[in-house]
Each structure stands twice: as structure tokens, then as C-alpha cells.
Coordinates of C-alpha atoms and ligand atoms in Angstrom, one line a residue:
M1 CA 31.9 8.8 -3.2
F2 CA 33.6 7.4 -6.3
Q3 CA 31.5 4.3 -6.2
H4 CA 28.3 6.3 -6.1
T5 CA 29.4 8.3 -9.1
L6 CA 30.0 5.1 -11.1
L7 CA 26.6 3.8 -10.1
C8 CA 25.1 7.1 -11.3
L9 CA 26.7 6.7 -14.7
A10 CA 25.8 3.0 -14.9
F11 CA 22.1 3.8 -14.5
I12 CA 21.8 6.7 -16.9
S13 CA 20.9 4.6 -19.9
V14 CA 18.3 2.7 -17.9
A15 CA 16.6 5.8 -16.6
T16 CA 16.6 7.5 -20.0
Q17 CA 15.1 4.4 -21.6
S18 CA 12.4 4.0 -19.0
F19 CA 11.4 7.6 -19.6
V20 CA 11.1 7.2 -23.3
I21 CA 9.0 4.1 -23.0
A22 CA 6.9 5.5 -20.3
H23 CA 5.9 8.3 -22.6
G24 CA 5.1 6.1 -25.6
G25 CA 1.5 5.5 -24.5
H26 CA 0.0 9.0 -24.4
G27 CA -3.1 7.8 -26.3
H28 CA -4.9 7.1 -23.0
K29 CA -7.7 9.2 -21.9
I30 CA -6.4 11.5 -19.2
R31 CA -8.6 12.4 -16.3
R32 CA -8.8 16.1 -15.8
R33 CA -10.6 16.1 -12.5
Y34 CA -8.6 18.9 -11.0
F35 CA -7.4 20.5 -14.1
Q36 CA -8.1 24.1 -13.5
D37 CA -6.5 26.5 -11.2
W38 CA -8.0 27.0 -7.8
S39 CA -7.9 29.6 -5.1
Q40 CA -9.5 29.4 -1.7
P41 CA -11.6 32.4 -0.5
H42 CA -9.6 35.0 1.3
D43 CA -11.0 34.0 4.7
H44 CA -10.2 30.3 4.2
S45 CA -8.1 28.9 7.1
V46 CA -5.2 27.9 4.8
N47 CA -5.0 31.3 3.2
K48 CA -2.4 32.7 5.5
L49 CA -0.1 29.7 5.1
F50 CA -0.2 29.2 1.4
K51 CA -0.7 32.4 -0.5
R52 CA -3.1 32.5 -3.4
G53 CA -1.8 33.2 -6.8
G54 CA -2.3 36.9 -7.4
D55 CA -1.9 37.6 -3.7
G56 CA 1.9 37.6 -4.0
A57 CA 2.4 34.0 -4.9
Q58 CA 4.0 33.0 -8.1
Y59 CA 3.7 29.6 -9.7
P60 CA 6.6 29.1 -12.1
E61 CA 6.2 26.3 -14.7
V62 CA 6.5 23.0 -12.9
G63 CA 10.0 21.5 -13.5
S64 CA 11.6 24.9 -14.5
S65 CA 14.6 26.1 -12.7
D66 CA 12.6 29.0 -11.3
W67 CA 10.2 26.5 -9.8
A68 CA 13.0 24.3 -8.3
A69 CA 14.7 27.3 -6.8
K70 CA 11.6 28.1 -4.7
Y71 CA 12.1 24.9 -2.6
P72 CA 14.6 23.6 -0.1
P73 CA 17.3 21.3 -1.5
A74 CA 16.6 17.6 -1.9
N75 CA 19.5 16.6 0.2
G76 CA 17.8 14.1 2.5
K77 CA 17.6 16.6 5.3
T78 CA 14.9 18.5 7.0
P79 CA 14.6 21.9 5.3
D80 CA 16.7 24.5 7.1
Q81 CA 14.8 26.6 9.6
S82 CA 16.1 29.8 8.0
L83 CA 13.8 29.0 5.0
T84 CA 10.6 28.5 7.0
P85 CA 8.0 31.1 6.2
K86 CA 7.1 33.2 9.3
E87 CA 3.4 32.5 8.8
W88 CA 4.0 28.8 9.5
L89 CA 5.9 29.4 12.7
D90 CA 3.3 32.0 13.8
A91 CA 0.6 29.3 13.3
L92 CA 2.7 26.9 15.3
N93 CA 3.1 29.4 18.1
V94 CA -0.6 30.2 18.2
A95 CA -1.4 26.5 18.5
V96 CA 1.2 25.9 21.2
A97 CA -0.1 29.0 23.2
A98 CA -3.6 27.7 22.8
G99 CA -2.5 24.4 24.4
T100 CA -3.5 22.3 21.3
I101 CA 0.0 20.9 20.8
P102 CA 0.9 18.4 23.6
A103 CA 4.4 18.6 24.9
V104 CA 5.8 15.1 24.3
D105 CA 9.5 14.3 24.6
R106 CA 11.3 13.6 21.3
T107 CA 12.3 10.1 20.5
T108 CA 15.8 8.8 19.7
I109 CA 16.3 6.4 16.8
P110 CA 18.5 3.4 17.7
R111 CA 21.3 2.9 15.1
N112 CA 24.3 0.6 14.9
S113 CA 27.8 1.8 14.2
A114 CA 27.1 1.8 10.4
G115 CA 24.2 4.1 10.9
D116 CA 21.5 1.5 10.1
V117 CA 18.4 1.8 12.1
T118 CA 18.2 -1.1 14.5
G119 CA 14.9 -0.6 16.3
A120 CA 11.8 1.5 16.8
P121 CA 11.9 5.1 18.1
V122 CA 12.5 5.2 21.8
Y123 CA 10.9 7.6 24.3
P124 CA 13.1 8.8 27.2
K125 CA 12.5 7.9 30.8
N126 CA 10.8 4.6 29.9
Q127 CA 7.6 6.4 29.1
D128 CA 4.9 4.1 27.7
P129 CA 4.5 4.9 24.0
T130 CA 1.0 3.3 24.0
G131 CA -0.3 5.5 26.8
P132 CA -2.7 8.4 26.0
G133 CA 0.0 10.9 26.7
I134 CA 2.0 9.7 23.7
C135 CA -0.2 7.3 21.6
S136 CA 2.5 6.4 19.2
A137 CA 1.3 4.9 15.9
T138 CA 4.6 3.0 15.6
Y139 CA 3.5 1.1 18.7
Q140 CA 0.0 0.6 17.2
C141 CA -1.8 3.3 19.3
R142 CA -4.7 4.6 17.2
A143 CA -5.9 8.2 17.8
A144 CA -9.5 9.0 17.2
D145 CA -8.9 11.2 14.1
D146 CA -6.5 8.7 12.4
V147 CA -7.4 6.6 9.4
W148 CA -6.1 3.0 9.8
D149 CA -9.0 0.9 8.4
G150 CA -11.1 1.2 5.3
P151 CA -14.9 1.1 5.4
D152 CA -16.2 -2.5 5.2
G153 CA -15.7 -4.1 1.8
T154 CA -13.3 -1.4 0.5
F155 CA -9.8 -1.7 -0.7
A156 CA -8.1 1.7 -0.4
I157 CA -5.5 2.2 -3.1
S158 CA -2.4 4.2 -1.9
F159 CA 1.3 4.4 -2.6
D160 CA 4.1 6.0 -0.7
D161 CA 7.5 7.6 -1.5
G162 CA 6.9 8.8 -5.1
P163 CA 7.0 10.5 -7.5
L164 CA 9.7 8.3 -9.0
P165 CA 10.4 6.7 -12.4
S166 CA 8.2 3.7 -11.6
T167 CA 5.3 6.1 -11.1
S168 CA 4.8 6.1 -14.9
I169 CA 3.8 2.4 -15.1
L170 CA 1.6 2.8 -12.1
V171 CA -0.2 5.8 -13.5
D172 CA -0.7 4.1 -16.9
F173 CA -2.2 1.1 -15.1
L174 CA -4.5 3.1 -13.0
K175 CA -5.7 5.1 -16.0
Q176 CA -6.4 1.9 -18.0
N177 CA -8.4 0.6 -15.1
N178 CA -10.2 3.8 -14.4
E179 CA -8.9 3.8 -10.8
I180 CA -7.6 6.7 -8.6
A181 CA -4.9 6.2 -6.0
T182 CA -3.7 8.3 -3.1
H183 CA 0.0 9.1 -3.6
F184 CA 1.8 10.0 -0.4
M185 CA 4.6 12.1 -1.9
I186 CA 8.1 12.9 -0.6
G187 CA 8.6 16.6 -1.3
A188 CA 12.2 16.1 -2.3
N189 CA 11.0 13.5 -4.9
V190 CA 8.5 16.0 -6.3
R191 CA 11.3 18.4 -6.7
N192 CA 13.5 15.8 -8.4
N193 CA 10.8 14.2 -10.6
P194 CA 8.5 17.0 -11.7
Q195 CA 7.2 15.2 -14.8
R196 CA 6.3 12.2 -12.8
F197 CA 4.5 14.4 -10.3
L198 CA 2.5 16.0 -13.1
D199 CA 1.6 12.5 -14.4
V200 CA -0.1 11.8 -11.1
F201 CA -1.8 15.2 -10.8
N202 CA -3.1 15.1 -14.4
Y203 CA -4.7 11.7 -14.2
G204 CA -6.5 12.9 -11.1
G205 CA -4.5 11.0 -8.4
D206 CA -4.7 12.3 -4.9
C207 CA -1.6 14.3 -4.1
A208 CA -0.9 13.7 -0.4
V209 CA 2.0 14.5 1.9
H210 CA 4.7 12.1 3.0
T211 CA 7.1 14.8 4.3
W212 CA 10.1 16.5 2.6
S213 CA 12.9 14.1 3.6
H214 CA 11.2 11.0 5.2
P215 CA 12.5 11.3 8.8
Y216 CA 11.1 9.7 11.9
M217 CA 8.8 12.5 12.8
T218 CA 8.6 11.8 16.5
S219 CA 12.4 12.5 16.7
L220 CA 12.0 16.0 15.4
S221 CA 11.4 19.4 17.1
N222 CA 8.1 21.1 16.6
E223 CA 9.7 23.5 14.1
D224 CA 11.3 20.8 12.1
I225 CA 7.9 19.0 11.9
V226 CA 6.5 22.2 10.5
A227 CA 9.2 22.4 7.9
E228 CA 8.8 18.8 6.8
L229 CA 5.1 19.1 6.3
G230 CA 4.9 22.7 5.2
W231 CA 7.4 22.5 2.3
T232 CA 5.8 19.3 0.9
M233 CA 2.4 21.0 1.0
Q234 CA 3.9 24.1 -0.6
I235 CA 5.5 22.3 -3.5
I236 CA 2.2 20.4 -4.2
H237 CA 0.2 23.6 -3.8
D238 CA 2.3 25.6 -6.2
S239 CA 2.5 22.8 -8.7
T240 CA -1.3 22.1 -8.9
G241 CA -2.5 25.6 -9.5
G242 CA -3.1 26.2 -5.8
K243 CA -4.5 23.0 -4.2
V244 CA -3.7 22.4 -0.5
P245 CA -3.4 18.7 0.4
K246 CA -5.6 17.3 3.1
M247 CA -3.9 14.0 4.0
W248 CA -0.5 13.0 5.2
R249 CA 1.1 9.7 6.1
P250 CA 4.0 9.6 8.6
P251 CA 7.1 8.0 7.2
T252 CA 7.4 4.5 8.8
G253 CA 4.1 5.2 10.4
D254 CA 5.8 7.2 13.1
A255 CA 3.5 9.7 14.7
D256 CA 2.4 10.5 18.3
V257 CA 0.0 13.0 19.8
R258 CA 2.4 15.9 19.3
V259 CA 3.2 15.1 15.7
R260 CA -0.5 14.5 14.8
A261 CA -1.5 17.7 16.5
I262 CA 1.0 19.8 14.6
A263 CA -0.2 18.3 11.3
K264 CA -3.8 19.0 12.2
E265 CA -3.7 22.3 14.1
V266 CA -1.1 24.0 12.0
F267 CA -1.8 22.6 8.6
G268 CA -5.2 21.0 8.7
L269 CA -3.8 17.6 7.7
K270 CA -5.5 14.3 8.4
T271 CA -3.2 11.5 9.6
V272 CA -3.5 8.2 7.6
I273 CA -1.7 5.0 8.6
W274 CA -2.6 1.5 7.2
N275 CA -3.8 -1.9 8.5
R276 CA -1.8 -4.2 6.2
D277 CA 1.9 -3.9 5.3
S278 CA 2.8 -5.6 2.0
A279 CA 6.4 -5.1 2.9
D280 CA 7.1 -4.5 -0.8
W281 CA 9.6 -1.9 0.3
R282 CA 11.8 -4.8 1.5
I283 CA 12.1 -6.3 -2.0
S284 CA 15.1 -4.1 -2.9
L285 CA 16.7 -5.2 0.4
G286 CA 16.4 -8.9 -0.5
Q287 CA 14.1 -9.4 2.5
Q288 CA 10.8 -9.8 0.7
T289 CA 9.9 -11.1 -2.8
L290 CA 7.0 -10.5 -5.1
D291 CA 5.8 -14.0 -4.4
G292 CA 5.8 -13.0 -0.7
V293 CA 3.7 -10.0 -1.4
N294 CA 1.4 -12.0 -3.6
S295 CA 0.8 -14.7 -1.0
D296 CA 0.0 -12.1 1.7
M297 CA -2.4 -10.3 -0.7
D298 CA -4.1 -13.7 -1.4
K299 CA -4.7 -14.1 2.3
W300 CA -6.0 -10.6 2.8
L301 CA -8.1 -10.5 -0.3
T302 CA -9.9 -13.8 0.4
G303 CA -10.2 -12.9 4.1
P304 CA -12.9 -11.0 6.0
K305 CA -14.2 -7.8 4.5
T306 CA -14.4 -6.1 7.8
P307 CA -12.7 -3.8 8.2
G308 CA -11.8 -2.7 4.7
L309 CA -8.2 -2.9 3.6
V310 CA -5.7 -0.1 3.7
V311 CA -2.5 -1.8 2.4
L312 CA 0.9 -0.1 2.6
E313 CA 2.4 -0.2 -0.9
H314 CA 5.1 1.8 -2.6
E315 CA 5.8 3.3 -6.0
L316 CA 9.5 2.8 -5.4
T317 CA 10.3 0.3 -8.2
N318 CA 8.7 -1.6 -11.0
L319 CA 8.5 -4.6 -8.7
T320 CA 6.7 -2.8 -5.9
V321 CA 4.3 -1.5 -8.4
Q322 CA 3.7 -5.0 -9.6
G323 CA 2.8 -5.9 -6.0
F324 CA -0.4 -3.9 -6.8
T325 CA -0.9 -4.3 -10.6
G326 CA -0.4 -8.1 -10.5
N327 CA -2.9 -8.5 -7.7
Y328 CA -5.5 -6.1 -9.0
P329 CA -7.5 -8.8 -10.8
K330 CA -7.8 -10.7 -7.5
I331 CA -8.9 -7.5 -5.7
K332 CA -11.7 -7.2 -8.2
S333 CA -12.6 -10.9 -8.5
N334 CA -12.9 -11.1 -4.7
G335 CA -15.5 -8.3 -4.7
W336 CA -13.6 -5.5 -3.1
N337 CA -14.7 -2.0 -3.8
T338 CA -11.6 -0.1 -4.9
K339 CA -11.3 3.6 -3.9
S340 CA -8.7 6.2 -3.2
L341 CA -8.5 7.5 0.3
A342 CA -9.9 10.8 -0.7
Q343 CA -12.9 9.0 -2.3
L344 CA -13.4 7.1 1.0
F345 CA -12.7 9.8 3.6
G346 CA -13.4 13.2 1.9
D347 CA -11.6 15.4 -0.5
A348 CA -7.9 15.2 -1.5
Y349 CA -7.5 18.9 -1.0
Q350 CA -8.6 21.4 1.7
N351 CA -9.7 24.0 -0.7
V352 CA -11.4 21.9 -3.4
N353 CA -14.7 20.1 -2.9
G354 CA -14.9 16.8 -4.8
D355 CA -15.0 17.5 -8.5
Q356 CA -16.2 21.0 -8.0
V357 CA -13.3 23.0 -9.1
T358 CA -13.9 26.7 -9.2
P359 CA -11.5 28.4 -11.6
A360 CA -9.3 31.0 -9.8
S361 CA -10.4 34.5 -10.2
V362 CA -6.8 35.6 -10.1
N363 CA -4.1 35.4 -12.7
H364 CA -2.5 32.0 -12.6
Q365 CA -1.1 32.2 -16.1
A366 CA 2.3 30.7 -15.4
S367 CA 0.8 27.7 -13.6
G368 CA -2.0 27.3 -16.2
N369 CA 0.5 27.0 -19.0
A370 CA 2.6 24.5 -17.2
L371 CA -0.4 22.3 -16.5
L372 CA -1.7 22.6 -20.1
N373 CA 1.7 21.4 -21.2
T374 CA 2.0 18.4 -19.0
T375 CA 1.3 15.9 -21.7
S376 CA 4.2 17.1 -23.8
D377 CA 7.1 14.7 -24.1
S378 CA 9.6 17.3 -23.4
V379 CA 11.4 17.1 -20.1
S380 CA 13.9 19.4 -18.5
S381 CA 17.4 18.1 -17.9
T382 CA 16.8 18.4 -14.2
T383 CA 14.2 15.7 -14.4
T384 CA 16.3 13.3 -16.4
T385 CA 19.2 13.7 -14.0
S386 CA 17.1 13.2 -10.9
Q387 CA 15.4 10.1 -12.4
T388 CA 18.9 8.7 -13.0
I389 CA 19.7 9.4 -9.4
S390 CA 16.5 7.8 -8.1
S391 CA 17.2 4.7 -10.1
V392 CA 20.6 4.4 -8.4
A393 CA 19.0 4.8 -5.0
T394 CA 16.4 2.1 -5.5
S395 CA 18.7 -0.3 -7.2
T396 CA 21.6 -0.1 -4.8
P397 CA 21.8 -3.3 -2.9
R398 CA 22.4 -3.0 0.8
T399 CA 22.4 -5.6 3.5
A400 CA 20.6 -4.0 6.3
T401 CA 20.5 -5.0 9.9
V402 CA 16.9 -5.1 10.6
T403 CA 16.0 -5.6 14.2
T404 CA 12.8 -4.1 15.2
S405 CA 12.4 -5.6 18.6
S406 CA 11.7 -2.8 21.0
S407 CA 13.2 -2.5 24.5
S408 CA 9.9 -1.8 26.0
G409 CA 8.6 -5.1 24.7
T410 CA 5.4 -3.5 23.3
S411 CA 6.5 -4.3 19.8
T412 CA 4.1 -6.5 18.1
S413 CA 6.2 -7.5 15.2
S414 CA 9.7 -8.3 14.0
S415 CA 11.3 -7.8 10.7
S416 CA 11.4 -11.5 10.0
N417 CA 7.7 -11.8 10.3
K418 CA 6.5 -10.8 6.9
T419 CA 3.0 -12.0 7.6
N420 CA 2.4 -9.7 10.5
S421 CA 0.1 -7.5 8.5
N422 CA -1.1 -5.2 11.1
S423 CA 2.1 -3.7 12.2
A424 CA 3.3 -0.2 11.5
L425 CA 6.4 -1.0 13.5
P426 CA 8.8 -2.5 10.9
S427 CA 7.0 -0.5 8.2
N428 CA 9.2 1.2 5.8
M429 CA 12.1 1.9 8.1
F430 CA 14.5 1.8 5.3
S431 CA 12.6 4.2 3.1
Q432 CA 14.4 6.8 5.2
W433 CA 17.5 5.3 3.9
F434 CA 16.2 5.5 0.3
A435 CA 15.4 9.1 0.8
A436 CA 18.8 9.8 2.2
I437 CA 20.5 8.1 -0.7
F438 CA 18.4 10.0 -3.3
A439 CA 19.8 13.1 -1.8
S440 CA 23.4 12.1 -1.3
T441 CA 23.6 10.8 -4.9
L442 CA 22.1 14.1 -6.0
I443 CA 24.8 16.0 -4.3
I444 CA 27.5 13.7 -5.7
S445 CA 26.3 13.8 -9.2
L446 CA 26.0 17.6 -9.2
S447 CA 29.3 18.3 -7.6
Ligands
NAG501 C1 10.3 -0.5 -15.5 O1 9.3 -0.7 -16.4 C2 9.4 0.1 -17.5 C3 8.1 -0.1 -18.4 O2 7.9 -1.5 -18.6 C4 10.6 -0.3 -18.3 O3 10.8 0.5 -19.4 C5 11.8 0.0 -17.3 O4 13.0 -0.4 -18.0 C6 11.7 -0.8 -16.1 N1 12.7 -0.3 -15.1 C7 13.5 -1.2 -14.6 C8 14.5 -0.6 -13.6 O5 13.5 -2.4 -14.8
NAG502 C1 2.8 25.4 -23.6 O1 4.0 26.2 -23.2 C2 4.4 27.2 -24.1 C3 5.6 27.8 -23.6 O2 6.1 27.2 -22.4 C4 3.3 28.2 -24.3 O3 3.7 29.1 -25.3 C5 2.0 27.5 -24.8 O4 1.0 28.3 -24.9 C6 1.7 26.3 -23.9 N1 0.6 25.5 -24.4 C7 -0.6 25.6 -24.0 C8 -1.6 24.7 -24.7 O5 -0.9 26.3 -23.0
NAG503 C1 3.7 -13.1 12.8 O1 3.0 -12.3 13.7 C2 1.7 -12.6 14.0 C3 1.1 -11.6 14.8 O2 1.9 -11.2 15.9 C4 1.6 -14.0 14.6 O3 0.3 -14.4 14.8 C5 2.3 -15.0 13.6 O4 2.3 -16.3 14.2 C6 3.7 -14.5 13.3 N1 4.2 -15.4 12.2 C7 5.5 -15.8 12.2 C8 5.9 -16.6 11.1 O5 6.3 -15.5 13.1

């Protein structure tokens, strides 16, 4: 406890500084692709789940205390069931009754006595995770509707775990190079870093879902899966003038037929995995280096163009961002066609078609003002505090026990094999830890 508090204090100056510098360069042209408010037609499928402005929904100014109060705490936990809107559970129950949500047993996550994850999620009764009844993406089983590969010749740009302080340098780079990325966001990090969220939204980045607290989704109940996805969609929806995300990426790549079906049938979400893991998320753990990322990228970028590359990368720290920005010239010089996932696979939002944004016919005044003000240099104290906290989380060294061998022997990778680019298995197992630490430091610093 005490140690954490000290760390928080130690990082305050760093976080403040990075904020100021990040906002020094507002001369760039800002994309305003999705600038205006949006509301779906009343008969749109998402309309019951996410109320349109004017239909009883209020969109307080992003980053305000009214705004933050609408969402579950960012405490590293799945949002409490008592908070779940009835409409989401009704939709789940309808889908279950219709037989569209397979009944798959929940996994357990192997941990050592220190609580570190020591292996991949395990299904009870020795069930085969690669069989059609489970089809676990952790065990490399691809479902028909998943995205794993890009179209030939394409490099799909995406980042997980933001928004965080390092999002600023990433967004500046993307704007300078006229690129759009897909940002798989942790809902709790949106709540903690509203200004960084708006940076992404305002340049036209795809706001996609990476759950509220970054759990192993196959280990959760149906209701908790609904809460993890629903609240992340809700905070993105309310903070973008009413846009409903269309894509999600499971934390650590962990999804099976039950999890995918809830995402799709209840929330209309498309499941996106990856086909190369830069392992950039291991840099903070001392288990990967920028050089290591670069040499993997060299190999992939000079390799075959079939299929296209979907590289797992993170906006966790400046170094992980460099894993992309430093390699960007090579991506271009090797002739890859750079696109966001929404540009490759359809729209970023369920109720917005491409660049065709129809202004809402309802009163979105509060949200409109918030969006018009997003280039301002002012930031609420909440934001500054949370950025400090996030810096602590991503800078805290931790020697982790990483053993990803699975008991079933179907594992295709091990943590020591950084060149095993196709595996979702080691993936970002410790991002769960990052998310948990964000939250615990938040509690500590506020209490
Ligand atoms: C990240 O980069 C920004 C911009 O160059 C810099 O201001 C900030 O101090 C860096 N953060 C860390 C933790 O090094
Ligand atoms: C910015 O916000 C202030 C108050 O929050 C509001 O009065 C002003 O109209 C906004 N600016 C724009 C350009 O909407
Ligand atoms: C890493 O894994 C790949 C695929 O399983 C294998 O071909 C390669 O030899 C492994 N490399 C190391 C260093 O173990």
C-alpha cells in the first residue's frame, strides 16, 4: 500500500510533464471524420441497448464528474451486476432462449501463490478447447466470423489497452502520417483518461472495445461478459455523441464460441484477433526489447504479403508506441497498404456508415459542446490524476512467472519464444495485471 502511494507521488511530475508536452503541438490538422452527433433510427437493433440522446439519454461533457459518475468504478473488476441495465440482460435472455448462445463451461485461470498467471485458461473435464464445441481463440481455433488475417498486401493498424498517456504521441504520429488506427479500448482507461480518449476520437481513430477491466472472458459468467462489453460500449457511445462500436478484441485473445456469441448476438460486435504478436507488452516486464520487436517486424514486413498482417501492438508506453512508429517507414517502403480495421472490414460503428454522418435530429447539446471543446488545453483534475496512476502502472517493474505451456499440450507457443508470431496464447496475459494495477493504484491514491 505504502509503496504504491510513494510510486504515485514519484510519477506525478512525469505525468504532468508528458501532458503539457503532448499538447504543445495542436497545430496539426485534425480529422473530423465523425465529428457530429449521431443517432440511429428508432427501429435500429442497437436502439434498445443504448438510448439515443433525447430518448432519455444524457451525454454529460466528457471528463466531467457527471460523466464519470455514469460508469462503473475503474477498480480492475468486472462492473457489478447491480449496475447492469435491464435491457442488456433482457437481450441476453432472449438470445439464450433462442439457442444462439452455446452453453460452454467456464475456464479457470492457473495462477501461482503470488497470483501470477501461470498458463492458459483451462476447460474442465479435459474438454478439447480446439473442438467445434469450444473453439477457443487462445488455442488458435478460428471461428468463421472472426478476423485474424488482413486482406493480402495490407497492414492493419491497431493498438490495445488505451487510452493512456502514451496515446498522445501515437495520435500525433498517426495524424502527421495521415493514418487511422483501430484503438481497442479498456473502458476503465477511457474513464480514467478522457482527454486521451477524445484525442483518438477527434482524429478519426476507430474506437473499439477491449472490455471494461481486461479479464479472461472465457472464465466469466454470461452476465459478467455482458457487463464487460456493455459498459465499454456505453462509455464510448456516450462520449462520441452516440456512436455504437462495431468491433471488439478479447483481452489476451481469449474467446470461445460462448463469448463470441454473446458479443455478436447481444451487442452486434465483431470479434477481432491478430496473426502476429509483437510482444511489445512484454517490454515493461523486461522480457522483450524494442530491438526484439524491430527484428520481428523486419521479418514480417519483408515476408509474404499473403495473408495481410494484423499485428498485436499496444499504446501502453512510449516504447510500445515506438514499436509501431519506428517501423512505420519500413511498412511503407516494403509496399504494405496501411489501413485501420474499420477501413478493411467495414465501419467502426454500427450506426454510422463510413464517412456518412447524419447529424442527430435530437438535442445533443451537452455532448456537442464537449466535442467542440476537445482541442482545448484544459483538463480536469480527474484526468491528471488518472494519468499519474497509469504511469505508475506501466512503469512498475515486476518479475513475472510466465509459463504458458498448457496441460492439454495443444499450446503452440511458449513465453520464451518471442518469434512465434502466430500465437494468441502468450498474448498479453499480463495486461490483465496492468489493468488491475491501474485500478488498485487508483483506489490507493484516492483513499
Ligand atoms: C513519452 O514521450 C513524451 C513525448 O516525447 C514525453 O514527453 C514523455 O516524457 C515520455 N514519457 C515517458 C514515461 O518517458
Ligand atoms: C466550450 O465549452 C464552453 C463551456 O463548457 C461553452 O460555453 C462553449 O460554447 C464551448 N465552445 C464551443 C466552441 O462549443
Ligand atoms: C518458436 O515457435 C515457432 C512456431 O512454433 C517455431 O517454428 C520456432 O522454431 C520457435 N523458435 C524458438 C526460438 O523456439
